[in-house]
Amino acid sequence: DGSSFEEAMLKLLRTLPKVLKYLPGDKAKDAKSFLTSFQYWLGGSPDNLRSMLVNLAATYVPEVRDYFDDAAHRAVLQEAVAEPVFLPDKGIWHPMAPKVFDSVDDYEQWLFDEHAATAGLTVDSPTVGVVLQKSHINTGDAGHYISLISELEARGARVVCIYSGGLDFSGPVKDYFFNSKGAPAVDAVINLTGFALVGGPAAQDHPKAVETLTSLGVPYLCAVPLVFQSFQEWEASELGLHPVQVALQVSLPELDGAIEPIIYAGREGVTGKSVPLDDRVSQLAQRALKWASLRRKENKDKKIAVTIFSFPPDKGNVGTAAYLDVFGSIAAVAKELHGRGYDLGPTYDPETTTAETLMDQVLNDKEARFDAPTLNVAYRMSVAEYQEKTPYAASLEDNWGPPPGQLNSDGQNLVIYGATLGNVFIGVQPSFGYEGDPMRLLFSKSASPHHGFAAFYTYLERIFEADAVLHFGTHGSLEFMPGKQVGMSGSCYPDRLQGTIPNLYYYAANNPSEATIAKRRSYAATISYLTPPAENAGLYKGLKELSELVSSYQGLRENEARGPSIVNSIVAATVSCNLDRDMDELVSKDAELAKLLADQTGCGNPFASEDSGIDATAFDAKDLDLDTRDRLVGLVYRKLMEIESRLLPMGLHTVGVPPSAEEAVATLVSIAEIDRPEDDVVGLPRVIASSLGRELEDVYRNANNGVLADVDLLQQMTLATRAAVKALVDASTDATGRVKEVSPMAKIMANAFLGGKTPYRKALGDAGFAKAAEDPRLTPLFEYLEFCLTQVVADNELGALAEALDGTYIEPGPGGDPIRNPAVLPTGKNMHALDPQSIPTSAAVDCAKRVVDKLLARLEKDTGAFPESVAFTLWGTDNIKTYGESLAQVLELVGVRPLPDALGRVNKLQLIPLEELGRPRVDVVVTCSGVFRDLFINQMNLLDRAVKLAAEADEPLDQNFVRKHALEQAAEMGVSIRDAATRVFSNAAGSYSANVGLAIENGGWESEGQLQDQFIGRKGFAFNSDKPGMLDQQTELFKAALSTVDVTFQNLDSSEISLSDVSHYYDSDPTKVVQGLRKDGRKPAAMMADTTTANAQVRTLAETVRLDARTKLLNPKFYEGMLNSGYEGTREITKRLRNTMGWSATSGDVDNFVYEDANDTFIKDPEMQARLLETNPNAFRDMVTTFLEANGRGYWDTDEENIDRLQELYQEVEDRIEGVGSS
């Protein structure tokens, strides 16, 4: 036990000087002096420090030593040098107590005998445990502690304040926060040290801390004292808390499960003493006591506010959340709460309450406009009541005028939308407010919530009097309201709005970055939920028929009569499936194949576009030899398998419903494909490849190049992997198709039917890989998969919520991609990110190099030139999931190596010599998302230092494009080369996104020029490592850097979120922005890296959009899965169509067939029309609007018949909605 070890060392330290004084002569004098001085130093009090200095002087300063050697002065020395006076190494401290207590019983006896009556405390008072630093007590610098203790007691709480002599507080927690019966003696804990519970700022032991806090089982808050800033600096800073302090005192405690990083104290500028921040101390005390009250209040008396979101507003979007069936999940939560004794009103019946009935109660009907009278009004708040109960109401008038305003208002009152079920309120969070206002979107650097938004949260706290609020799903607007990035002040809007209500937040497990923003800015305790199970996209319609033709060819390829005929059919089917552009690009970049086609047929590439000058209609496969036919078919086969094997989430997740056995298979297959050297696990594809005497990378490379035999081999390996994993899952599947308990393979008896083999080995053998089935490496792999299966089907999403509402500590866990990191599972955890100083890891650097090499090779093959500058987008979640891969890609392009220090913190850089790099240094322009900025500002510092390091390297300009461009821009702009080399940009502090997505989602934009101005204006805030701690608007520098860009580049790292799933990707796409800024007006190449599988790919953006459309929007498997979710599913389909149009607006890389096929699927088909209209009329109207807008803006070229049909349909839907709304 580390805590016991620390205590033993401190006791030894105090004992040694007493032993040493008995040694003869001066041999031990120095050792004794050192140890004695160390004891005085640890004692820390003014008396101890005075004794230390006098003792050292009397020992080592001759004049002083001679003075005290005089017998007449020895008494003075003895009086001046007292024995070190120690506080005990650990104990319970109270500023009013005469001593430190070493047991809870002794402390409580003093408390109730001498202090409680005076302080107005009783046995029934809530109790808050407080963790303190011993050094502040030793030195008498405890004013900030005393302030909080006094505040808590004044609000009727008892306190138990503990400290430790070392950095491991787990021992004192166990000793003093439990009573004699072993039950928790506190209702909540506040850690005032600001550090991790075990190890402080140096070497943390998070598992030990989690074990300790789990056994205690109460809410754990970790407040933060300012260390690196004065009060004035913090108050003036838009960033808020200093980045170093964020890493040490916010990020690391979060790994322990800490919540509520509230600034409560700082150092006084002159004396350096700690002083409290009164309003923050009050906020901290009130929030801690609200958490504590959840442990004491009976469930029947608790009031819970469930907050749902509507984005974009006005369009049938009430109940939006990433991949979540919101109303179905609320129904599940309501049933769970009812079962635990919560009051949901006399009419609530768990058997009859469904998603539909809840939807009807909140919406009145699902065709309701967001601001229409048919949306249920739960409360009307008069302006007078609003102003009385909302202290900051006047500060909103600069942006919104006097209340009630136009939003969430009936003209006289502020209106709260929602429905009340007994003590549970289901409310609709108001919109951000400026979605439909182009000028606000463009200029809103520091907006504020509107009156309706403020009134909603005032209602929750002051009128409904919620004991807790549950924000339902990823994500709302509260945590993105203006204010400091981290370390809120009382004037920051998230702090003002959230008030003192405990905030629970269901957040998607794959989005730890934005969950972290919610934790830090709105004081949320997150509860992770699973994203929907993934399945292979499969093939459908013409693609399936094309696959069947390829299979026919494989059987008849050597038949000179049938083989060429089938190839001709394959070519024709490829064109009819709109795969011709993909194949044209694949054939064109394969110079050898293109030459063979030209030499053998005379016409060349059969997939060439009409404007290429090639007459593709003259192609006849009978002119090709067998090898060329194989290569051509191999490329088609490769593209088909790329579509078929792509994972897509199916439908929407309902909280508390784990995946079925069948649904778990695809996730486990993806897990099985990855090598995990840290766990001594070799991926199944590598095992199979090695059993054939092949290198897996060689198989991937050949398959990527369309070698027919290896494309087929890779497909057989994929099918064998699926079969083996399915065999594992089937062994634990019950009659209902669910996995209730995983049966370990070691316990599955081999029998004659299985041929003496475990099911997965038999499945591999049956798939044609008998040698692989005998490989001993399968054992650790499938043991690992057993563990992952257990995690996949486990579930604590409802349990964690119920326990949190009981005032119980929520177990922390990482967020991210469960395929890359199965530790994300099971869900129902208080999600955290990672130690921001730990990335990029060495593994991430290795992966980044492979991707950069593929990118540069692809660009050289496609364009024949080496890029001088690449525009990058960095995302918070992506870098958490991949441990900094895209961050490392930027460094790799620049030619700079990141290095860790002795503690593993990546904060050093090394310029890679050009000889080792083997290519020129590529310039970069890095646009960081607002979330990346909040989480990884130290890494922004690292990136800026790396670029400046490259810019200042004295190297030939044709080998260092960073320096080349920096010198040019320095001369043009009259700045230093270091300033000209500024390449790291983001939003202003407290601001998020370019608002391009907002404009497109709401239709509130006039031209692409407006979108481009928004991007430049909102993303043009520069980070400069020479002036850390601030982001300055540097629009001209941003434009100058972008004007040299040859390539725009983003990463896709997870199958769960792709290009059309969210607006984030196109919101930050600068492709057309760069085109407008380049002097030659040339559009840059737009590229995407896809690392969702072990076989990482680099594609053009256009390729990726086509792949995404084929596997999702146009795929029956996807849209039927969504339609099974009804109201929300229709909205999800529409969202993907609108996001596709977003890519047309920012890049122009959406093929016409995507819109045409989508129109055929959703509009031309009367049966599909009726289904969409019935499930969500508003979302269907938005779909029709999107098609018309895409045509009107020139993104979709179609016939007049389609446009006439859409216009008529729009009017029909509009009439229906208006007719129902007014009836």
PDB file of C-alpha atoms in Angstrom, residues 966-1160:
ATOM      1  CA  ALA A 966       7.614  31.886 -44.190  1.00  0.00           C
ATOM      2  CA  LEU A 967      10.330  34.009 -45.844  1.00  0.00           C
ATOM      3  CA  GLU A 968       7.937  35.073 -48.616  1.00  0.00           C
ATOM      4  CA  GLN A 969       5.189  36.002 -46.158  1.00  0.00           C
ATOM      5  CA  ALA A 970       7.613  37.773 -43.820  1.00  0.00           C
ATOM      6  CA  ALA A 971       8.711  39.992 -46.711  1.00  0.00           C
ATOM      7  CA  GLU A 972       5.148  40.643 -47.928  1.00  0.00           C
ATOM      8  CA  MET A 973       3.727  41.438 -44.499  1.00  0.00           C
ATOM      9  CA  GLY A 974       6.740  43.117 -42.901  1.00  0.00           C
ATOM     10  CA  VAL A 975       6.970  40.704 -39.939  1.00  0.00           C
ATOM     11  CA  SER A 976       9.655  38.433 -38.532  1.00  0.00           C
ATOM     12  CA  ILE A 977      10.100  34.944 -39.916  1.00  0.00           C
ATOM     13  CA  ARG A 978       8.854  33.492 -36.615  1.00  0.00           C
ATOM     14  CA  ASP A 979       5.622  35.472 -36.816  1.00  0.00           C
ATOM     15  CA  ALA A 980       5.272  34.675 -40.514  1.00  0.00           C
ATOM     16  CA  ALA A 981       5.631  30.965 -39.646  1.00  0.00           C
ATOM     17  CA  THR A 982       2.433  31.049 -37.592  1.00  0.00           C
ATOM     18  CA  ARG A 983       0.468  28.054 -38.831  1.00  0.00           C
ATOM     19  CA  VAL A 984      -1.762  26.947 -35.924  1.00  0.00           C
ATOM     20  CA  PHE A 985      -5.256  28.489 -35.861  1.00  0.00           C
ATOM     21  CA  SER A 986      -8.580  27.980 -34.128  1.00  0.00           C
ATOM     22  CA  ASN A 987     -11.641  29.855 -32.881  1.00  0.00           C
ATOM     23  CA  ALA A 988     -11.474  32.596 -30.300  1.00  0.00           C
ATOM     24  CA  ALA A 989     -11.474  31.275 -26.744  1.00  0.00           C
ATOM     25  CA  GLY A 990     -14.955  30.146 -25.737  1.00  0.00           C
ATOM     26  CA  SER A 991     -16.098  29.998 -29.378  1.00  0.00           C
ATOM     27  CA  TYR A 992     -16.709  26.844 -31.410  1.00  0.00           C
ATOM     28  CA  SER A 993     -16.998  25.886 -35.103  1.00  0.00           C
ATOM     29  CA  ALA A 994     -16.969  28.016 -38.238  1.00  0.00           C
ATOM     30  CA  ASN A 995     -20.805  28.199 -38.145  1.00  0.00           C
ATOM     31  CA  VAL A 996     -20.774  26.973 -41.748  1.00  0.00           C
ATOM     32  CA  GLY A 997     -22.676  23.888 -40.638  1.00  0.00           C
ATOM     33  CA  LEU A 998     -25.204  26.023 -38.757  1.00  0.00           C
ATOM     34  CA  ALA A 999     -25.835  28.133 -41.845  1.00  0.00           C
ATOM     35  CA  ILE A1000     -26.325  25.138 -44.130  1.00  0.00           C
ATOM     36  CA  GLU A1001     -28.480  23.220 -41.656  1.00  0.00           C
ATOM     37  CA  ASN A1002     -30.789  26.207 -41.319  1.00  0.00           C
ATOM     38  CA  GLY A1003     -30.652  27.465 -44.906  1.00  0.00           C
ATOM     39  CA  GLY A1004     -29.583  30.864 -43.588  1.00  0.00           C
ATOM     40  CA  TRP A1005     -26.909  31.659 -46.190  1.00  0.00           C
ATOM     41  CA  GLU A1006     -26.926  33.624 -49.379  1.00  0.00           C
ATOM     42  CA  SER A1007     -23.751  32.559 -51.151  1.00  0.00           C
ATOM     43  CA  GLU A1008     -20.674  30.398 -50.836  1.00  0.00           C
ATOM     44  CA  GLY A1009     -18.721  33.607 -50.321  1.00  0.00           C
ATOM     45  CA  GLN A1010     -20.579  34.169 -47.056  1.00  0.00           C
ATOM     46  CA  LEU A1011     -19.653  30.676 -45.878  1.00  0.00           C
ATOM     47  CA  GLN A1012     -16.015  31.263 -46.761  1.00  0.00           C
ATOM     48  CA  ASP A1013     -15.978  34.602 -44.920  1.00  0.00           C
ATOM     49  CA  GLN A1014     -17.432  32.847 -41.869  1.00  0.00           C
ATOM     50  CA  PHE A1015     -14.689  30.231 -41.984  1.00  0.00           C
ATOM     51  CA  ILE A1016     -11.900  32.803 -42.223  1.00  0.00           C
ATOM     52  CA  GLY A1017     -13.396  35.162 -39.642  1.00  0.00           C
ATOM     53  CA  ARG A1018     -14.156  32.549 -37.011  1.00  0.00           C
ATOM     54  CA  LYS A1019     -11.153  30.269 -37.529  1.00  0.00           C
ATOM     55  CA  GLY A1020      -8.510  32.961 -37.964  1.00  0.00           C
ATOM     56  CA  PHE A1021      -7.326  33.163 -34.351  1.00  0.00           C
ATOM     57  CA  ALA A1022      -3.647  32.286 -34.174  1.00  0.00           C
ATOM     58  CA  PHE A1023      -1.749  30.432 -31.507  1.00  0.00           C
ATOM     59  CA  ASN A1024       1.796  31.667 -31.003  1.00  0.00           C
ATOM     60  CA  SER A1025       4.154  29.758 -28.704  1.00  0.00           C
ATOM     61  CA  ASP A1026       6.093  32.991 -28.198  1.00  0.00           C
ATOM     62  CA  LYS A1027       2.959  34.444 -26.575  1.00  0.00           C
ATOM     63  CA  PRO A1028       1.232  31.432 -24.987  1.00  0.00           C
ATOM     64  CA  GLY A1029      -2.024  31.817 -23.147  1.00  0.00           C
ATOM     65  CA  MET A1030      -3.801  33.868 -25.794  1.00  0.00           C
ATOM     66  CA  LEU A1031      -5.313  33.490 -29.247  1.00  0.00           C
ATOM     67  CA  ASP A1032      -4.992  36.625 -31.382  1.00  0.00           C
ATOM     68  CA  GLN A1033      -7.124  37.331 -34.424  1.00  0.00           C
ATOM     69  CA  GLN A1034      -4.704  37.155 -37.340  1.00  0.00           C
ATOM     70  CA  THR A1035      -7.005  37.071 -40.359  1.00  0.00           C
ATOM     71  CA  GLU A1036      -4.439  38.317 -42.882  1.00  0.00           C
ATOM     72  CA  LEU A1037      -1.806  35.866 -41.687  1.00  0.00           C
ATOM     73  CA  PHE A1038      -4.369  33.049 -41.886  1.00  0.00           C
ATOM     74  CA  LYS A1039      -5.308  34.019 -45.445  1.00  0.00           C
ATOM     75  CA  ALA A1040      -1.657  34.308 -46.468  1.00  0.00           C
ATOM     76  CA  ALA A1041      -0.910  30.825 -45.122  1.00  0.00           C
ATOM     77  CA  LEU A1042      -3.969  29.311 -46.814  1.00  0.00           C
ATOM     78  CA  SER A1043      -3.110  30.958 -50.135  1.00  0.00           C
ATOM     79  CA  THR A1044      -0.142  28.579 -50.629  1.00  0.00           C
ATOM     80  CA  VAL A1045      -2.048  25.381 -49.847  1.00  0.00           C
ATOM     81  CA  ASP A1046      -1.978  22.604 -52.474  1.00  0.00           C
ATOM     82  CA  VAL A1047      -3.908  19.974 -50.515  1.00  0.00           C
ATOM     83  CA  THR A1048      -6.664  19.950 -47.915  1.00  0.00           C
ATOM     84  CA  PHE A1049      -6.638  16.917 -45.638  1.00  0.00           C
ATOM     85  CA  GLN A1050      -8.764  15.325 -42.932  1.00  0.00           C
ATOM     86  CA  ASN A1051      -8.851  11.977 -41.127  1.00  0.00           C
ATOM     87  CA  LEU A1052     -11.636   9.445 -40.631  1.00  0.00           C
ATOM     88  CA  ASP A1053     -10.717   7.165 -37.757  1.00  0.00           C
ATOM     89  CA  SER A1054     -13.974   5.468 -36.795  1.00  0.00           C
ATOM     90  CA  SER A1055     -16.718   3.633 -38.655  1.00  0.00           C
ATOM     91  CA  GLU A1056     -19.292   5.203 -36.335  1.00  0.00           C
ATOM     92  CA  ILE A1057     -18.905   8.765 -37.607  1.00  0.00           C
ATOM     93  CA  SER A1058     -18.296   9.535 -41.257  1.00  0.00           C
ATOM     94  CA  LEU A1059     -18.593  12.437 -43.670  1.00  0.00           C
ATOM     95  CA  SER A1060     -22.373  12.642 -43.868  1.00  0.00           C
ATOM     96  CA  ASP A1061     -23.158  11.724 -40.256  1.00  0.00           C
ATOM     97  CA  VAL A1062     -22.244  15.108 -38.792  1.00  0.00           C
ATOM     98  CA  SER A1063     -21.730  18.636 -40.071  1.00  0.00           C
ATOM     99  CA  HIS A1064     -18.368  19.053 -38.319  1.00  0.00           C
ATOM    100  CA  TYR A1065     -16.252  17.723 -41.180  1.00  0.00           C
ATOM    101  CA  TYR A1066     -17.545  20.055 -43.891  1.00  0.00           C
ATOM    102  CA  ASP A1067     -17.880  22.920 -41.398  1.00  0.00           C
ATOM    103  CA  SER A1068     -14.070  22.889 -41.171  1.00  0.00           C
ATOM    104  CA  ASP A1069     -13.330  22.046 -44.801  1.00  0.00           C
ATOM    105  CA  PRO A1070     -11.308  24.886 -46.393  1.00  0.00           C
ATOM    106  CA  THR A1071     -11.211  23.521 -49.960  1.00  0.00           C
ATOM    107  CA  LYS A1072     -13.132  26.332 -51.688  1.00  0.00           C
ATOM    108  CA  VAL A1073     -11.708  28.882 -49.237  1.00  0.00           C
ATOM    109  CA  VAL A1074      -8.209  27.976 -50.453  1.00  0.00           C
ATOM    110  CA  GLN A1075      -9.319  28.096 -54.086  1.00  0.00           C
ATOM    111  CA  GLY A1076     -10.538  31.645 -53.556  1.00  0.00           C
ATOM    112  CA  LEU A1077      -7.284  32.714 -51.899  1.00  0.00           C
ATOM    113  CA  ARG A1078      -4.766  31.073 -54.245  1.00  0.00           C
ATOM    114  CA  LYS A1079      -3.303  33.503 -56.771  1.00  0.00           C
ATOM    115  CA  ASP A1080      -3.836  31.016 -59.604  1.00  0.00           C
ATOM    116  CA  GLY A1081      -7.420  30.240 -58.484  1.00  0.00           C
ATOM    117  CA  ARG A1082      -6.678  26.521 -58.664  1.00  0.00           C
ATOM    118  CA  LYS A1083      -8.756  24.235 -56.507  1.00  0.00           C
ATOM    119  CA  PRO A1084      -6.531  22.265 -54.110  1.00  0.00           C
ATOM    120  CA  ALA A1085      -6.610  18.482 -54.059  1.00  0.00           C
ATOM    121  CA  ALA A1086      -8.960  17.394 -51.263  1.00  0.00           C
ATOM    122  CA  MET A1087      -7.853  14.175 -49.554  1.00  0.00           C
ATOM    123  CA  MET A1088      -9.107  11.969 -46.738  1.00  0.00           C
ATOM    124  CA  ALA A1089      -7.259   9.344 -44.719  1.00  0.00           C
ATOM    125  CA  ASP A1090      -9.389   6.375 -43.663  1.00  0.00           C
ATOM    126  CA  THR A1091      -7.887   4.477 -40.728  1.00  0.00           C
ATOM    127  CA  THR A1092     -11.126   2.741 -39.734  1.00  0.00           C
ATOM    128  CA  THR A1093      -9.585  -0.630 -40.613  1.00  0.00           C
ATOM    129  CA  ALA A1094      -6.140  -2.172 -40.305  1.00  0.00           C
ATOM    130  CA  ASN A1095      -5.691  -1.574 -44.053  1.00  0.00           C
ATOM    131  CA  ALA A1096      -5.459   2.239 -43.892  1.00  0.00           C
ATOM    132  CA  GLN A1097      -6.405   4.091 -47.085  1.00  0.00           C
ATOM    133  CA  VAL A1098      -5.874   7.560 -48.509  1.00  0.00           C
ATOM    134  CA  ARG A1099      -8.643   8.585 -50.901  1.00  0.00           C
ATOM    135  CA  THR A1100      -9.771  11.761 -52.586  1.00  0.00           C
ATOM    136  CA  LEU A1101     -12.614  13.560 -50.877  1.00  0.00           C
ATOM    137  CA  ALA A1102     -14.833  12.822 -53.894  1.00  0.00           C
ATOM    138  CA  GLU A1103     -14.098   9.078 -53.578  1.00  0.00           C
ATOM    139  CA  THR A1104     -14.894   9.198 -49.878  1.00  0.00           C
ATOM    140  CA  VAL A1105     -18.188  11.050 -50.431  1.00  0.00           C
ATOM    141  CA  ARG A1106     -19.225   8.462 -53.015  1.00  0.00           C
ATOM    142  CA  LEU A1107     -18.284   5.592 -50.705  1.00  0.00           C
ATOM    143  CA  ASP A1108     -20.168   7.181 -47.830  1.00  0.00           C
ATOM    144  CA  ALA A1109     -23.288   7.735 -49.951  1.00  0.00           C
ATOM    145  CA  ARG A1110     -23.274   4.171 -51.254  1.00  0.00           C
ATOM    146  CA  THR A1111     -22.882   2.628 -47.813  1.00  0.00           C
ATOM    147  CA  LYS A1112     -25.322   4.896 -45.972  1.00  0.00           C
ATOM    148  CA  LEU A1113     -27.723   7.299 -47.667  1.00  0.00           C
ATOM    149  CA  LEU A1114     -28.384   5.061 -50.707  1.00  0.00           C
ATOM    150  CA  ASN A1115     -28.076   1.721 -48.892  1.00  0.00           C
ATOM    151  CA  PRO A1116     -31.390  -0.038 -48.055  1.00  0.00           C
ATOM    152  CA  LYS A1117     -29.725  -1.737 -45.119  1.00  0.00           C
ATOM    153  CA  PHE A1118     -28.976   1.664 -43.618  1.00  0.00           C
ATOM    154  CA  TYR A1119     -32.157   3.599 -44.353  1.00  0.00           C
ATOM    155  CA  GLU A1120     -34.458   0.699 -43.485  1.00  0.00           C
ATOM    156  CA  GLY A1121     -32.618   0.343 -40.179  1.00  0.00           C
ATOM    157  CA  MET A1122     -33.199   4.025 -39.537  1.00  0.00           C
ATOM    158  CA  LEU A1123     -36.858   3.910 -40.548  1.00  0.00           C
ATOM    159  CA  ASN A1124     -37.400   1.175 -37.984  1.00  0.00           C
ATOM    160  CA  SER A1125     -36.740   3.912 -35.395  1.00  0.00           C
ATOM    161  CA  GLY A1126     -39.638   5.969 -36.769  1.00  0.00           C
ATOM    162  CA  TYR A1127     -39.640   9.704 -36.034  1.00  0.00           C
ATOM    163  CA  GLU A1128     -35.937   9.959 -35.199  1.00  0.00           C
ATOM    164  CA  GLY A1129     -34.918   7.647 -38.049  1.00  0.00           C
ATOM    165  CA  THR A1130     -36.542   9.819 -40.706  1.00  0.00           C
ATOM    166  CA  ARG A1131     -34.737  12.805 -39.283  1.00  0.00           C
ATOM    167  CA  GLU A1132     -31.402  10.918 -39.442  1.00  0.00           C
ATOM    168  CA  ILE A1133     -31.887  10.144 -43.156  1.00  0.00           C
ATOM    169  CA  THR A1134     -32.703  13.777 -43.900  1.00  0.00           C
ATOM    170  CA  LYS A1135     -29.670  14.924 -41.913  1.00  0.00           C
ATOM    171  CA  ARG A1136     -27.360  12.861 -44.109  1.00  0.00           C
ATOM    172  CA  LEU A1137     -28.828  14.358 -47.267  1.00  0.00           C
ATOM    173  CA  ARG A1138     -28.325  17.897 -45.934  1.00  0.00           C
ATOM    174  CA  ASN A1139     -24.791  17.124 -44.787  1.00  0.00           C
ATOM    175  CA  THR A1140     -24.062  15.793 -48.273  1.00  0.00           C
ATOM    176  CA  MET A1141     -25.202  19.133 -49.662  1.00  0.00           C
ATOM    177  CA  GLY A1142     -22.829  20.766 -47.178  1.00  0.00           C
ATOM    178  CA  TRP A1143     -19.931  19.075 -48.967  1.00  0.00           C
ATOM    179  CA  SER A1144     -21.196  20.463 -52.274  1.00  0.00           C
ATOM    180  CA  ALA A1145     -21.074  23.943 -50.748  1.00  0.00           C
ATOM    181  CA  THR A1146     -17.585  23.716 -49.230  1.00  0.00           C
ATOM    182  CA  SER A1147     -15.767  21.484 -51.709  1.00  0.00           C
ATOM    183  CA  GLY A1148     -17.882  20.810 -54.804  1.00  0.00           C
ATOM    184  CA  ASP A1149     -16.930  17.127 -54.562  1.00  0.00           C
ATOM    185  CA  VAL A1150     -20.390  15.512 -54.598  1.00  0.00           C
ATOM    186  CA  ASP A1151     -21.290  13.603 -57.783  1.00  0.00           C
ATOM    187  CA  ASN A1152     -24.625  14.350 -59.411  1.00  0.00           C
ATOM    188  CA  PHE A1153     -25.692  10.698 -59.189  1.00  0.00           C
ATOM    189  CA  VAL A1154     -25.772  10.916 -55.376  1.00  0.00           C
ATOM    190  CA  TYR A1155     -28.647  13.411 -55.501  1.00  0.00           C
ATOM    191  CA  GLU A1156     -30.294  11.646 -58.442  1.00  0.00           C
ATOM    192  CA  ASP A1157     -30.241   8.224 -56.771  1.00  0.00           C
ATOM    193  CA  ALA A1158     -31.391   9.692 -53.456  1.00  0.00           C
ATOM    194  CA  ASN A1159     -34.296  11.338 -55.255  1.00  0.00           C
ATOM    195  CA  ASP A1160     -35.177   8.015 -56.903  1.00  0.00           C
TER     196      ASP A1160
END
